PDB file of C-alpha atoms in Angstrom:
ATOM      1  CA  UNK I   1      59.095 -40.655 -89.548  1.00 61.00           C
ATOM      2  CA  UNK I   2      61.267 -42.698 -91.893  1.00 74.00           C
ATOM      3  CA  UNK I   3      61.475 -46.486 -91.808  1.00 88.00           C
ATOM      4  CA  UNK I   4      64.400 -48.400 -90.362  1.00 87.00           C
ATOM      5  CA  UNK I   5      65.602 -49.648 -93.749  1.00 87.00           C
ATOM      6  CA  UNK I   6      65.705 -46.160 -95.232  1.00 91.00           C
ATOM      7  CA  UNK I   7      67.312 -44.742 -92.083  1.00 93.00           C
ATOM      8  CA  UNK I   8      70.059 -47.376 -92.133  1.00 94.00           C
ATOM      9  CA  UNK I   9      70.699 -46.754 -95.841  1.00 94.00           C
ATOM     10  CA  UNK I  10      71.010 -43.018 -95.250  1.00 95.00           C
ATOM     11  CA  UNK I  11      73.287 -43.477 -92.243  1.00 97.00           C
ATOM     12  CA  UNK I  12      75.446 -45.936 -94.189  1.00 97.00           C
ATOM     13  CA  UNK I  13      75.795 -43.427 -97.031  1.00 96.00           C
ATOM     14  CA  UNK I  14      77.018 -40.803 -94.568  1.00 96.00           C
ATOM     15  CA  UNK I  15      79.045 -42.848 -92.074  1.00 97.00           C
ATOM     16  CA  UNK I  16      79.755 -46.151 -93.836  1.00 97.00           C
ATOM     17  CA  UNK I  17      83.443 -45.410 -94.283  1.00 97.00           C
ATOM     18  CA  UNK I  18      83.793 -45.208 -90.496  1.00 97.00           C
ATOM     19  CA  UNK I  19      82.810 -48.865 -90.086  1.00 98.00           C
ATOM     20  CA  UNK I  20      85.344 -51.684 -90.117  1.00 97.00           C
ATOM     21  CA  UNK I  21      85.867 -53.522 -93.411  1.00 97.00           C
ATOM     22  CA  UNK I  22      83.979 -56.549 -92.065  1.00 96.00           C
ATOM     23  CA  UNK I  23      81.066 -54.403 -90.866  1.00 97.00           C
ATOM     24  CA  UNK I  24      80.868 -52.663 -94.260  1.00 97.00           C
ATOM     25  CA  UNK I  25      80.991 -55.966 -96.161  1.00 97.00           C
ATOM     26  CA  UNK I  26      78.282 -57.617 -94.050  1.00 97.00           C
ATOM     27  CA  UNK I  27      76.084 -54.498 -94.093  1.00 96.00           C
ATOM     28  CA  UNK I  28      76.286 -54.332 -97.888  1.00 96.00           C
ATOM     29  CA  UNK I  29      75.574 -58.050 -98.291  1.00 97.00           C
ATOM     30  CA  UNK I  30      72.535 -57.871 -96.037  1.00 96.00           C
ATOM     31  CA  UNK I  31      71.046 -54.472 -96.875  1.00 92.00           C
ATOM     32  CA  UNK I  32      72.156 -53.874-100.472  1.00 92.00           C
ATOM     33  CA  UNK I  33      72.374 -57.373-101.939  1.00 95.00           C
ATOM     34  CA  UNK I  34      69.458 -58.640 -99.836  1.00 94.00           C
ATOM     35  CA  UNK I  35      71.212 -61.830 -98.689  1.00 97.00           C
ATOM     36  CA  UNK I  36      69.835 -63.652 -95.664  1.00 97.00           C
ATOM     37  CA  UNK I  37      71.797 -64.171 -92.456  1.00 97.00           C
ATOM     38  CA  UNK I  38      72.185 -67.829 -93.424  1.00 98.00           C
ATOM     39  CA  UNK I  39      73.497 -67.011 -96.891  1.00 98.00           C
ATOM     40  CA  UNK I  40      76.045 -64.567 -95.493  1.00 98.00           C
ATOM     41  CA  UNK I  41      77.090 -67.010 -92.775  1.00 98.00           C
ATOM     42  CA  UNK I  42      77.574 -69.817 -95.279  1.00 97.00           C
ATOM     43  CA  UNK I  43      79.603 -67.625 -97.612  1.00 97.00           C
ATOM     44  CA  UNK I  44      81.806 -66.355 -94.786  1.00 96.00           C
ATOM     45  CA  UNK I  45      82.160 -69.678 -92.954  1.00 97.00           C
ATOM     46  CA  UNK I  46      80.679 -68.375 -89.700  1.00 97.00           C
ATOM     47  CA  UNK I  47      77.445 -68.839 -87.760  1.00 97.00           C
ATOM     48  CA  UNK I  48      74.197 -66.967 -88.380  1.00 98.00           C
ATOM     49  CA  UNK I  49      74.489 -65.588 -84.845  1.00 98.00           C
ATOM     50  CA  UNK I  50      77.901 -64.105 -85.644  1.00 98.00           C
ATOM     51  CA  UNK I  51      76.463 -62.416 -88.744  1.00 98.00           C
ATOM     52  CA  UNK I  52      73.537 -61.081 -86.700  1.00 98.00           C
ATOM     53  CA  UNK I  53      75.906 -59.729 -84.032  1.00 98.00           C
ATOM     54  CA  UNK I  54      78.099 -57.972 -86.617  1.00 98.00           C
ATOM     55  CA  UNK I  55      75.061 -56.398 -88.280  1.00 97.00           C
ATOM     56  CA  UNK I  56      73.642 -55.206 -84.945  1.00 97.00           C
ATOM     57  CA  UNK I  57      77.014 -53.701 -83.967  1.00 98.00           C
ATOM     58  CA  UNK I  58      77.186 -51.992 -87.352  1.00 97.00           C
ATOM     59  CA  UNK I  59      73.708 -50.508 -86.961  1.00 96.00           C
ATOM     60  CA  UNK I  60      74.521 -49.365 -83.441  1.00 98.00           C
ATOM     61  CA  UNK I  61      77.755 -47.767 -84.626  1.00 98.00           C
ATOM     62  CA  UNK I  62      75.919 -45.891 -87.388  1.00 97.00           C
ATOM     63  CA  UNK I  63      73.328 -44.621 -84.894  1.00 97.00           C
ATOM     64  CA  UNK I  64      76.091 -43.623 -82.462  1.00 97.00           C
ATOM     65  CA  UNK I  65      77.898 -41.665 -85.180  1.00 97.00           C
ATOM     66  CA  UNK I  66      74.684 -39.799 -85.930  1.00 96.00           C
ATOM     67  CA  UNK I  67      74.035 -39.148 -82.226  1.00 96.00           C
ATOM     68  CA  UNK I  68      77.459 -37.535 -81.967  1.00 96.00           C
ATOM     69  CA  UNK I  69      77.807 -35.780 -85.315  1.00 95.00           C
ATOM     70  CA  UNK I  70      74.199 -35.030 -86.399  1.00 95.00           C
ATOM     71  CA  UNK I  71      75.083 -34.971 -90.110  1.00 94.00           C
ATOM     72  CA  UNK I  72      71.792 -36.574 -91.160  1.00 91.00           C
ATOM     73  CA  UNK I  73      69.784 -33.962 -89.270  1.00 84.00           C
ATOM     74  CA  UNK I  74      71.473 -31.222 -91.291  1.00 78.00           C
TER      75      UNK I  74
END
């Protein structure tokens, strides 16, 4: 079983272009640049909760794409 971080990275590589621009930007800031929720929120002028919500929706979208398309399983 692979860890969540690796799974999300793999799913992003496959399905990242299907996310909205905002979802892609926040995902990259958090997962690839290793910024905290607070750092992203401050840079974007929004709350930490809003950043958290966007990231969770992004992760859910990536999982949903995989559930439908099964490209990672191949």
